[in-house]
C-alpha cells in the first residue's frame, strides 16, 4: 500500500499500539515516523483506473462522444482539457446513478496522415505516392496505421479517462464507411449535394483542396523571407508592386498595385471605384494585356478601395476570392494561371512549367524590359498558409462537390432559437447565428487517396461527351440507377477518385457510432440524440454546426441537447501555444516532468518532421529557457486534471500556468498528510469510524459543528457548480474547504483534543468523516489520489452533511478566525514566536460575542500560538492598558499586545499599520457611498442588496472610528 511507503501497514499498526501504551510524547514520535512518506504521484498513478463502474439506477442515461483525435497525433493540452472535462462530467453523472455511454474513437485525418506516410515512403523508397500507385499506397498507409498509429488511446487511459472502451471506433471502419456513403447518397438524391466549378483553397504541396480551418493567416510586416515546400531558397513576400496597363488607342496608362504579380497572366479586367474622378473619363475603355495579346476591360465596382495604391486593382477571378466575386458580377472570364502543383500552365509558353514564385521574378524583369514596371515598396499583408504543408495557399477554380447549406443552416439556427439545443456559454449563440445566416455552400471533396472515396460515378456519352453523375454504394448499383434515367444508352463509367472532407465523416458521428442507418439498433434508440457535445469553440462552425445540419437532415433529430464549449489553450502570458515560441507544454511533460534538455529534444523532433524550420528552432529554444528556467517539475496526472478544471474553461482563452500544477501537487500533499493524521488519530483513540451515527452529537464542539457546516456548504456549492459545468467553482470550493477550513483550522484545533478521551473520540470521527465525504466529491477531479486514500478511510459513509449547515455559526467562526489571523499578523510584525512571552487582550462590543469567544478560548490560544489571551467588553479597561501594539481585527473587535519580557521594542510601532488600514477602510467606505448615491440605485437594487450595502457601510464606519480612537 502506497500510503505507508516507508513503513508497512502491519508495522505501523504495531507502532501505533506501542505508542498508545507509552506517554503522551509517543504521539509526536508516531507523527515523525509518518512524515517520512510524502505524496508522490508516480507511486500511485501507475494503476489502470480507466474502467468505469457500470452501476447505475433507473432509466437515466447520459451519452457523449469524444472529438476524435487524428491517428497521427500525440496527446496535447487541448486533448487533455477536453478529455478531462468530459471525464469529470461522466464521473459526476455516474455518481448520480446515470448509465453513461461515453465513446472514444480516432479520425483517419486524411491530409495529416497522407502527408506523414508520403514522407516515410519517400524516405524509404525514394518515390512519390503517384509512382507507388493508389492501391499500394493505401496498403502502406493501413500498415502504418496498424503499427505506428495513434498513441493517444494509451495517453488517455493514463489520464484516468473512463470511456466505454468496447465501443471504440475508427472513422474508416467498414460500418462507418458504409454510413458515410449512405449519407452522401441520400443528400445527393435530395439535390443537397452537387458538383460545380468554384474557387477553393488549394495547397500546391499537397495537390489538394483544403478547408478553411486548415488555412492559417500569417501576418507579414513588410518585406519578409519565408521558407515554403519545394523551394531551395526562401521566397520574398510583403512587397507591393506597381505596373502599368496601356489603354488601347491612347497614350494613357493605368497603374495597378499587387502583391501577386505572377497572377497578372490571368487578369481579365482592371477595376476602379465608380466615383473615383481620376478614371471617370475612361468609361468603356479597354486595356492591352502584354502576354495574351488581347484586350481586357476597365470596369467600375464599388468594392474597390480608391485609397489603396493607385485606386486601380487588377482582377484575376481564378486566383483571388474578392476578384472571383467581382468577376461573377461583371461576367468576366476565368483564366487559370497556376497548375495543381504550383507551376505556370502551358498556355503561357514564355513561362510554362516555372514554379510560381520563380516565375514571379522573371515576370517582373520582363515587365521592366517592356517599360511597364513602375516600382515596388515594402507592404504589410496577411498571407494564407496551409497548416498541414506550410505552403502559401493558392485560390483556384476546380470542379468539386458541394453541400447546399442554406436550408439546412436555417434549421440549425431554429434549433438553438427554440431551445431544442442549448449552447453553453450562451454568448456563443451570436456566433452560431452569424456563421449560419446566409451560410455558404460547403466544399466536401479532397484530392487525396487516404479517406472515404466519394461514392459518385460519372457516366459519359462517348458520342457527345455529355455526362451524368450517379451516387451509389457500388458501380453495379450506380448502373442500375443510371439505366432508370434514360439519358443515353452508350456510356463509359468511372468512379470519382477524390475523397470526402474529414469534417463530413466526423460530422455524422453522433449517430453513425450507433450503427446508423440501421434503425433497429438498440443503442441508436437508447443513446441518440447525445446529451452533450463538449468541444473547443474554435470548431463551433467547422464541426458542431455541421453535425447539427447533417443530423437534422438525415435523422430528423438534433444530434445533441447541449453544446458545451471551452476556450483555446494559451500560455501563462495569454499567448497561443506555438512551437516557434517555445511555449508549448505537453501533458506528459507536466505529468512526468521535463528538463530543459528534454524540451529542446522535443522541439528538435518538430524540425525533423518539418513542423518547424531550422531558423525557428533557436527562437523556440530561447523561448523555452525564458518560460521554463528550471524545466518542468513532475506534477502527476491528478495535478494536471485539477489545474485544467480550475480554469474558467468557458472563457474565450484559457491561460495555462504549469506552476499552478506544482501548487496543486502541494495541495494534494496537504490532504495526504491530513489523511495520515486522521488515520493515526483514530488508531491512537482505538476508534473504528463507520458513520455519523457513532458520534455523540451532544459532545460535538463548536469547531466540530462548524467544520460539518463548512462541509455541507461545500457540497452544496460543488453540486450546483457541477450541474452548471462550472468546474472552476467546484475545485475552488474543494480547495478552500480542505486547505483553509479542514487542514489549516479544524485539524489544528484537534491537536489539543488528543489529551482528552471523549473529545478525542469525536474529533477522530469528524476528521475521518470529513475526509471520506469530501474526497468522494473530489474524486471526479483527482481519481488516482482518492482511489489510494479511500483504502484507509471509512467506506459508504451515509451522512447528509447539508443538514448540518449553520450559516450563523459559520459567520461567528469566520469572525473568530479573522481575529486570530489579525493577532498572528501583529505578532509576526513584532517578531514574536511561540517562545516569546506576551499578553493579549481582546475587546469586543457585546456580551454575546464575548461569551462565544470565551467558549472557544482554547481554540483561539492554539490558532494564535498564544498562552495568555483575555477577552473583555469593558472599553475603559481596554483603553487604560499600556500595549506595545493596538489594532482592530474587524468592526466589532480591537486587540492589544503586551510583550512580557525584556527585549528591543523599537519595531513595536502600530502607527504605520493603523494609518495604512485606515486609508484602505476610508477608500472602501467612499466607494460604497458612491454606489448607493448613484441615480437610479434604489430602483435597480432590491431591498436585500440595499440592506447588505447599509450593513457594510455601518461596519466600515464603526471600524474607522475604532482605529481613530486607537490613534488618539
PDB file of N, CA, C and O in Angstrom, residues 366-424:
ATOM      1  N   UNK A 366      10.714  40.975 -66.914  1.00  0.00           N
ATOM      2  CA  UNK A 366      10.200  41.175 -68.261  1.00  0.00           C
ATOM      3  C   UNK A 366       9.333  42.423 -68.345  1.00  0.00           C
ATOM      4  O   UNK A 366       9.375  43.169 -69.337  1.00  0.00           O
ATOM      5  N   UNK A 367       8.531  42.690 -67.285  1.00  0.00           N
ATOM      6  CA  UNK A 367       7.727  43.911 -67.258  1.00  0.00           C
ATOM      7  C   UNK A 367       8.634  45.147 -67.268  1.00  0.00           C
ATOM      8  O   UNK A 367       8.300  46.176 -67.871  1.00  0.00           O
ATOM      9  N   UNK A 368       9.766  45.029 -66.606  1.00  0.00           N
ATOM     10  CA  UNK A 368      10.724  46.146 -66.630  1.00  0.00           C
ATOM     11  C   UNK A 368      11.262  46.357 -68.042  1.00  0.00           C
ATOM     12  O   UNK A 368      11.385  47.504 -68.512  1.00  0.00           O
ATOM     13  N   UNK A 369      11.567  45.251 -68.736  1.00  0.00           N
ATOM     14  CA  UNK A 369      12.063  45.365 -70.120  1.00  0.00           C
ATOM     15  C   UNK A 369      11.006  45.963 -71.040  1.00  0.00           C
ATOM     16  O   UNK A 369      11.338  46.666 -72.014  1.00  0.00           O
ATOM     17  N   UNK A 370       9.735  45.681 -70.719  1.00  0.00           N
ATOM     18  CA  UNK A 370       8.642  46.229 -71.512  1.00  0.00           C
ATOM     19  C   UNK A 370       8.289  47.653 -71.089  1.00  0.00           C
ATOM     20  O   UNK A 370       7.343  48.241 -71.616  1.00  0.00           O
ATOM     21  N   UNK A 371       9.054  48.163 -70.127  1.00  0.00           N
ATOM     22  CA  UNK A 371       8.853  49.512 -69.596  1.00  0.00           C
ATOM     23  C   UNK A 371       7.451  49.677 -68.995  1.00  0.00           C
ATOM     24  O   UNK A 371       6.823  50.723 -69.073  1.00  0.00           O
ATOM     25  N   UNK A 372       6.974  48.599 -68.364  1.00  0.00           N
ATOM     26  CA  UNK A 372       5.671  48.611 -67.700  1.00  0.00           C
ATOM     27  C   UNK A 372       5.794  48.575 -66.171  1.00  0.00           C
ATOM     28  O   UNK A 372       4.802  48.812 -65.468  1.00  0.00           O
ATOM     29  N   UNK A 373       6.970  48.262 -65.669  1.00  0.00           N
ATOM     30  CA  UNK A 373       7.163  48.193 -64.224  1.00  0.00           C
ATOM     31  C   UNK A 373       7.295  49.604 -63.671  1.00  0.00           C
ATOM     32  O   UNK A 373       8.077  50.408 -64.173  1.00  0.00           O
ATOM     33  N   UNK A 374       6.542  49.884 -62.595  1.00  0.00           N
ATOM     34  CA  UNK A 374       6.532  51.247 -62.049  1.00  0.00           C
ATOM     35  C   UNK A 374       7.060  51.313 -60.608  1.00  0.00           C
ATOM     36  O   UNK A 374       6.903  52.313 -59.946  1.00  0.00           O
ATOM     37  N   UNK A 375       7.661  50.232 -60.143  1.00  0.00           N
ATOM     38  CA  UNK A 375       8.282  50.276 -58.816  1.00  0.00           C
ATOM     39  C   UNK A 375       7.641  49.326 -57.815  1.00  0.00           C
ATOM     40  O   UNK A 375       6.619  48.683 -58.077  1.00  0.00           O
ATOM     41  N   UNK A 376       8.256  49.249 -56.630  1.00  0.00           N
ATOM     42  CA  UNK A 376       7.749  48.376 -55.571  1.00  0.00           C
ATOM     43  C   UNK A 376       8.104  48.973 -54.214  1.00  0.00           C
ATOM     44  O   UNK A 376       9.008  49.813 -54.112  1.00  0.00           O
ATOM     45  N   UNK A 377       7.395  48.538 -53.180  1.00  0.00           N
ATOM     46  CA  UNK A 377       7.673  49.022 -51.826  1.00  0.00           C
ATOM     47  C   UNK A 377       7.261  47.962 -50.811  1.00  0.00           C
ATOM     48  O   UNK A 377       6.448  47.067 -51.099  1.00  0.00           O
ATOM     49  N   UNK A 378       7.858  48.089 -49.626  1.00  0.00           N
ATOM     50  CA  UNK A 378       7.525  47.174 -48.535  1.00  0.00           C
ATOM     51  C   UNK A 378       6.056  47.346 -48.144  1.00  0.00           C
ATOM     52  O   UNK A 378       5.529  48.461 -48.147  1.00  0.00           O
ATOM     53  N   UNK A 379       5.416  46.217 -47.802  1.00  0.00           N
ATOM     54  CA  UNK A 379       3.962  46.274 -47.585  1.00  0.00           C
ATOM     55  C   UNK A 379       3.553  45.245 -46.532  1.00  0.00           C
ATOM     56  O   UNK A 379       3.925  44.066 -46.619  1.00  0.00           O
ATOM     57  N   UNK A 380       2.794  45.689 -45.548  1.00  0.00           N
ATOM     58  CA  UNK A 380       2.238  44.764 -44.553  1.00  0.00           C
ATOM     59  C   UNK A 380       1.058  44.019 -45.160  1.00  0.00           C
ATOM     60  O   UNK A 380       0.219  44.626 -45.829  1.00  0.00           O
ATOM     61  N   UNK A 381       0.999  42.710 -44.904  1.00  0.00           N
ATOM     62  CA  UNK A 381      -0.072  41.922 -45.500  1.00  0.00           C
ATOM     63  C   UNK A 381      -0.352  40.680 -44.653  1.00  0.00           C
ATOM     64  O   UNK A 381       0.414  40.336 -43.745  1.00  0.00           O
ATOM     65  N   UNK A 382      -1.448  40.023 -44.961  1.00  0.00           N
ATOM     66  CA  UNK A 382      -1.798  38.755 -44.321  1.00  0.00           C
ATOM     67  C   UNK A 382      -1.707  37.667 -45.380  1.00  0.00           C
ATOM     68  O   UNK A 382      -2.351  37.748 -46.427  1.00  0.00           O
ATOM     69  N   UNK A 383      -0.899  36.651 -45.086  1.00  0.00           N
ATOM     70  CA  UNK A 383      -0.616  35.605 -46.067  1.00  0.00           C
ATOM     71  C   UNK A 383      -1.324  34.318 -45.645  1.00  0.00           C
ATOM     72  O   UNK A 383      -1.138  33.837 -44.520  1.00  0.00           O
ATOM     73  N   UNK A 384      -2.152  33.729 -46.527  1.00  0.00           N
ATOM     74  CA  UNK A 384      -2.799  32.456 -46.178  1.00  0.00           C
ATOM     75  C   UNK A 384      -1.804  31.299 -46.291  1.00  0.00           C
ATOM     76  O   UNK A 384      -1.182  31.104 -47.334  1.00  0.00           O
ATOM     77  N   UNK A 385      -1.666  30.533 -45.217  1.00  0.00           N
ATOM     78  CA  UNK A 385      -0.711  29.432 -45.164  1.00  0.00           C
ATOM     79  C   UNK A 385      -1.460  28.134 -44.876  1.00  0.00           C
ATOM     80  O   UNK A 385      -2.338  28.086 -44.018  1.00  0.00           O
ATOM     81  N   UNK A 386      -1.102  27.072 -45.569  1.00  0.00           N
ATOM     82  CA  UNK A 386      -1.670  25.755 -45.306  1.00  0.00           C
ATOM     83  C   UNK A 386      -1.061  25.219 -44.004  1.00  0.00           C
ATOM     84  O   UNK A 386       0.152  25.057 -43.904  1.00  0.00           O
ATOM     85  N   UNK A 387      -1.906  24.950 -43.016  1.00  0.00           N
ATOM     86  CA  UNK A 387      -1.399  24.497 -41.718  1.00  0.00           C
ATOM     87  C   UNK A 387      -0.743  23.131 -41.806  1.00  0.00           C
ATOM     88  O   UNK A 387       0.091  22.783 -40.975  1.00  0.00           O
ATOM     89  N   UNK A 388      -1.095  22.351 -42.803  1.00  0.00           N
ATOM     90  CA  UNK A 388      -0.544  20.994 -42.935  1.00  0.00           C
ATOM     91  C   UNK A 388       0.816  20.986 -43.634  1.00  0.00           C
ATOM     92  O   UNK A 388       1.733  20.309 -43.219  1.00  0.00           O
ATOM     93  N   UNK A 389       0.919  21.759 -44.729  1.00  0.00           N
ATOM     94  CA  UNK A 389       2.139  21.706 -45.548  1.00  0.00           C
ATOM     95  C   UNK A 389       3.025  22.922 -45.388  1.00  0.00           C
ATOM     96  O   UNK A 389       4.165  22.924 -45.852  1.00  0.00           O
ATOM     97  N   UNK A 390       2.486  23.990 -44.735  1.00  0.00           N
ATOM     98  CA  UNK A 390       3.193  25.277 -44.577  1.00  0.00           C
ATOM     99  C   UNK A 390       3.423  25.961 -45.921  1.00  0.00           C
ATOM    100  O   UNK A 390       4.284  26.830 -46.046  1.00  0.00           O
ATOM    101  N   UNK A 391       2.668  25.571 -46.938  1.00  0.00           N
ATOM    102  CA  UNK A 391       2.743  26.184 -48.256  1.00  0.00           C
ATOM    103  C   UNK A 391       1.843  27.419 -48.284  1.00  0.00           C
ATOM    104  O   UNK A 391       0.891  27.530 -47.502  1.00  0.00           O
ATOM    105  N   UNK A 392       2.149  28.364 -49.173  1.00  0.00           N
ATOM    106  CA  UNK A 392       1.260  29.501 -49.390  1.00  0.00           C
ATOM    107  C   UNK A 392       0.047  29.011 -50.168  1.00  0.00           C
ATOM    108  O   UNK A 392       0.175  28.379 -51.218  1.00  0.00           O
ATOM    109  N   UNK A 393      -1.134  29.275 -49.628  1.00  0.00           N
ATOM    110  CA  UNK A 393      -2.368  28.786 -50.242  1.00  0.00           C
ATOM    111  C   UNK A 393      -2.643  29.524 -51.539  1.00  0.00           C
ATOM    112  O   UNK A 393      -2.521  30.748 -51.613  1.00  0.00           O
ATOM    113  N   UNK A 394      -3.007  28.748 -52.546  1.00  0.00           N
ATOM    114  CA  UNK A 394      -3.481  29.321 -53.799  1.00  0.00           C
ATOM    115  C   UNK A 394      -5.006  29.221 -53.816  1.00  0.00           C
ATOM    116  O   UNK A 394      -5.583  28.302 -53.232  1.00  0.00           O
ATOM    117  N   UNK A 395      -5.636  30.175 -54.469  1.00  0.00           N
ATOM    118  CA  UNK A 395      -7.084  30.082 -54.682  1.00  0.00           C
ATOM    119  C   UNK A 395      -7.288  29.695 -56.136  1.00  0.00           C
ATOM    120  O   UNK A 395      -6.809  30.375 -57.047  1.00  0.00           O
ATOM    121  N   UNK A 396      -7.959  28.557 -56.333  1.00  0.00           N
ATOM    122  CA  UNK A 396      -8.120  28.009 -57.679  1.00  0.00           C
ATOM    123  C   UNK A 396      -9.574  27.636 -57.944  1.00  0.00           C
ATOM    124  O   UNK A 396     -10.320  27.299 -57.021  1.00  0.00           O
ATOM    125  N   UNK A 397      -9.925  27.682 -59.218  1.00  0.00           N
ATOM    126  CA  UNK A 397     -11.250  27.219 -59.637  1.00  0.00           C
ATOM    127  C   UNK A 397     -11.109  25.772 -60.100  1.00  0.00           C
ATOM    128  O   UNK A 397     -10.382  25.482 -61.059  1.00  0.00           O
ATOM    129  N   UNK A 398     -11.763  24.870 -59.364  1.00  0.00           N
ATOM    130  CA  UNK A 398     -11.669  23.436 -59.668  1.00  0.00           C
ATOM    131  C   UNK A 398     -13.060  22.820 -59.546  1.00  0.00           C
ATOM    132  O   UNK A 398     -13.888  23.267 -58.755  1.00  0.00           O
ATOM    133  N   UNK A 399     -13.334  21.765 -60.307  1.00  0.00           N
ATOM    134  CA  UNK A 399     -14.609  21.057 -60.124  1.00  0.00           C
ATOM    135  C   UNK A 399     -14.598  20.301 -58.788  1.00  0.00           C
ATOM    136  O   UNK A 399     -13.697  19.506 -58.532  1.00  0.00           O
ATOM    137  N   UNK A 400     -15.562  20.569 -57.951  1.00  0.00           N
ATOM    138  CA  UNK A 400     -15.617  19.983 -56.617  1.00  0.00           C
ATOM    139  C   UNK A 400     -17.060  19.641 -56.267  1.00  0.00           C
ATOM    140  O   UNK A 400     -18.014  20.125 -56.895  1.00  0.00           O
ATOM    141  N   UNK A 401     -17.207  18.824 -55.202  1.00  0.00           N
ATOM    142  CA  UNK A 401     -18.525  18.500 -54.677  1.00  0.00           C
ATOM    143  C   UNK A 401     -18.870  19.464 -53.547  1.00  0.00           C
ATOM    144  O   UNK A 401     -18.027  19.774 -52.698  1.00  0.00           O
ATOM    145  N   UNK A 402     -20.108  19.901 -53.538  1.00  0.00           N
ATOM    146  CA  UNK A 402     -20.570  20.875 -52.539  1.00  0.00           C
ATOM    147  C   UNK A 402     -21.856  20.394 -51.881  1.00  0.00           C
ATOM    148  O   UNK A 402     -22.691  19.733 -52.517  1.00  0.00           O
ATOM    149  N   UNK A 403     -22.007  20.756 -50.607  1.00  0.00           N
ATOM    150  CA  UNK A 403     -23.268  20.544 -49.895  1.00  0.00           C
ATOM    151  C   UNK A 403     -24.003  21.875 -49.836  1.00  0.00           C
ATOM    152  O   UNK A 403     -23.441  22.895 -49.437  1.00  0.00           O
ATOM    153  N   UNK A 404     -25.287  21.860 -50.251  1.00  0.00           N
ATOM    154  CA  UNK A 404     -26.106  23.069 -50.123  1.00  0.00           C
ATOM    155  C   UNK A 404     -26.438  23.283 -48.645  1.00  0.00           C
ATOM    156  O   UNK A 404     -27.028  22.421 -48.004  1.00  0.00           O
ATOM    157  N   UNK A 405     -26.062  24.419 -48.132  1.00  0.00           N
ATOM    158  CA  UNK A 405     -26.187  24.653 -46.690  1.00  0.00           C
ATOM    159  C   UNK A 405     -27.289  25.618 -46.304  1.00  0.00           C
ATOM    160  O   UNK A 405     -27.620  25.720 -45.113  1.00  0.00           O
ATOM    161  N   UNK A 406     -27.856  26.312 -47.248  1.00  0.00           N
ATOM    162  CA  UNK A 406     -28.782  27.398 -46.903  1.00  0.00           C
ATOM    163  C   UNK A 406     -29.973  26.918 -46.072  1.00  0.00           C
ATOM    164  O   UNK A 406     -30.227  27.423 -44.973  1.00  0.00           O
ATOM    165  N   UNK A 407     -30.704  25.924 -46.574  1.00  0.00           N
ATOM    166  CA  UNK A 407     -31.892  25.456 -45.862  1.00  0.00           C
ATOM    167  C   UNK A 407     -31.519  24.684 -44.604  1.00  0.00           C
ATOM    168  O   UNK A 407     -32.176  24.814 -43.564  1.00  0.00           O
ATOM    169  N   UNK A 408     -30.469  23.870 -44.691  1.00  0.00           N
ATOM    170  CA  UNK A 408     -30.053  23.107 -43.513  1.00  0.00           C
ATOM    171  C   UNK A 408     -29.589  24.028 -42.394  1.00  0.00           C
ATOM    172  O   UNK A 408     -29.838  23.777 -41.212  1.00  0.00           O
ATOM    173  N   UNK A 409     -28.885  25.110 -42.754  1.00  0.00           N
ATOM    174  CA  UNK A 409     -28.387  26.038 -41.727  1.00  0.00           C
ATOM    175  C   UNK A 409     -29.541  26.755 -41.028  1.00  0.00           C
ATOM    176  O   UNK A 409     -29.473  27.062 -39.841  1.00  0.00           O
ATOM    177  N   UNK A 410     -30.621  27.027 -41.765  1.00  0.00           N
ATOM    178  CA  UNK A 410     -31.792  27.667 -41.157  1.00  0.00           C
ATOM    179  C   UNK A 410     -32.390  26.774 -40.069  1.00  0.00           C
ATOM    180  O   UNK A 410     -32.810  27.246 -38.997  1.00  0.00           O
ATOM    181  N   UNK A 411     -32.415  25.473 -40.311  1.00  0.00           N
ATOM    182  CA  UNK A 411     -32.930  24.531 -39.317  1.00  0.00           C
ATOM    183  C   UNK A 411     -32.020  24.494 -38.084  1.00  0.00           C
ATOM    184  O   UNK A 411     -32.501  24.360 -36.949  1.00  0.00           O
ATOM    185  N   UNK A 412     -30.724  24.610 -38.311  1.00  0.00           N
ATOM    186  CA  UNK A 412     -29.774  24.622 -37.200  1.00  0.00           C
ATOM    187  C   UNK A 412     -29.951  25.882 -36.353  1.00  0.00           C
ATOM    188  O   UNK A 412     -29.833  25.848 -35.129  1.00  0.00           O
ATOM    189  N   UNK A 413     -30.213  26.994 -37.012  1.00  0.00           N
ATOM    190  CA  UNK A 413     -30.485  28.248 -36.296  1.00  0.00           C
ATOM    191  C   UNK A 413     -31.748  28.106 -35.453  1.00  0.00           C
ATOM    192  O   UNK A 413     -31.781  28.482 -34.275  1.00  0.00           O
ATOM    193  N   UNK A 414     -32.781  27.544 -36.046  1.00  0.00           N
ATOM    194  CA  UNK A 414     -34.057  27.377 -35.343  1.00  0.00           C
ATOM    195  C   UNK A 414     -33.906  26.481 -34.123  1.00  0.00           C
ATOM    196  O   UNK A 414     -34.532  26.727 -33.070  1.00  0.00           O
ATOM    197  N   UNK A 415     -33.097  25.444 -34.238  1.00  0.00           N
ATOM    198  CA  UNK A 415     -32.899  24.514 -33.117  1.00  0.00           C
ATOM    199  C   UNK A 415     -32.359  25.223 -31.880  1.00  0.00           C
ATOM    200  O   UNK A 415     -32.726  24.896 -30.750  1.00  0.00           O
ATOM    201  N   UNK A 416     -31.506  26.216 -32.086  1.00  0.00           N
ATOM    202  CA  UNK A 416     -30.963  26.983 -30.959  1.00  0.00           C
ATOM    203  C   UNK A 416     -31.963  28.044 -30.504  1.00  0.00           C
ATOM    204  O   UNK A 416     -32.152  28.270 -29.307  1.00  0.00           O
ATOM    205  N   UNK A 417     -32.607  28.690 -31.459  1.00  0.00           N
ATOM    206  CA  UNK A 417     -33.593  29.736 -31.112  1.00  0.00           C
ATOM    207  C   UNK A 417     -34.725  29.187 -30.259  1.00  0.00           C
ATOM    208  O   UNK A 417     -35.204  29.855 -29.331  1.00  0.00           O
ATOM    209  N   UNK A 418     -35.161  27.974 -30.551  1.00  0.00           N
ATOM    210  CA  UNK A 418     -36.287  27.378 -29.829  1.00  0.00           C
ATOM    211  C   UNK A 418     -35.864  26.679 -28.544  1.00  0.00           C
ATOM    212  O   UNK A 418     -36.728  26.234 -27.777  1.00  0.00           O
ATOM    213  N   UNK A 419     -34.568  26.572 -28.303  1.00  0.00           N
ATOM    214  CA  UNK A 419     -34.081  25.915 -27.096  1.00  0.00           C
ATOM    215  C   UNK A 419     -33.960  24.420 -27.221  1.00  0.00           C
ATOM    216  O   UNK A 419     -33.655  23.718 -26.250  1.00  0.00           O
ATOM    217  N   UNK A 420     -34.207  23.884 -28.427  1.00  0.00           N
ATOM    218  CA  UNK A 420     -34.046  22.444 -28.621  1.00  0.00           C
ATOM    219  C   UNK A 420     -32.593  22.051 -28.402  1.00  0.00           C
ATOM    220  O   UNK A 420     -32.295  20.963 -27.922  1.00  0.00           O
ATOM    221  N   UNK A 421     -31.688  22.969 -28.759  1.00  0.00           N
ATOM    222  CA  UNK A 421     -30.273  22.822 -28.447  1.00  0.00           C
ATOM    223  C   UNK A 421     -29.866  24.030 -27.608  1.00  0.00           C
ATOM    224  O   UNK A 421     -30.175  25.168 -27.954  1.00  0.00           O
ATOM    225  N   UNK A 422     -29.158  23.765 -26.521  1.00  0.00           N
ATOM    226  CA  UNK A 422     -28.683  24.837 -25.641  1.00  0.00           C
ATOM    227  C   UNK A 422     -27.176  24.974 -25.803  1.00  0.00           C
ATOM    228  O   UNK A 422     -26.446  23.987 -25.690  1.00  0.00           O
ATOM    229  N   UNK A 423     -26.704  26.194 -26.093  1.00  0.00           N
ATOM    230  CA  UNK A 423     -25.269  26.449 -26.227  1.00  0.00           C
ATOM    231  C   UNK A 423     -24.761  27.062 -24.925  1.00  0.00           C
ATOM    232  O   UNK A 423     -25.316  28.041 -24.423  1.00  0.00           O
ATOM    233  N   UNK A 424     -23.708  26.473 -24.371  1.00  0.00           N
ATOM    234  CA  UNK A 424     -23.095  26.950 -23.124  1.00  0.00           C
ATOM    235  C   UNK A 424     -21.615  27.248 -23.391  1.00  0.00           C
ATOM    236  O   UNK A 424     -20.900  26.359 -23.854  1.00  0.00           O
TER     237      UNK A 424
END
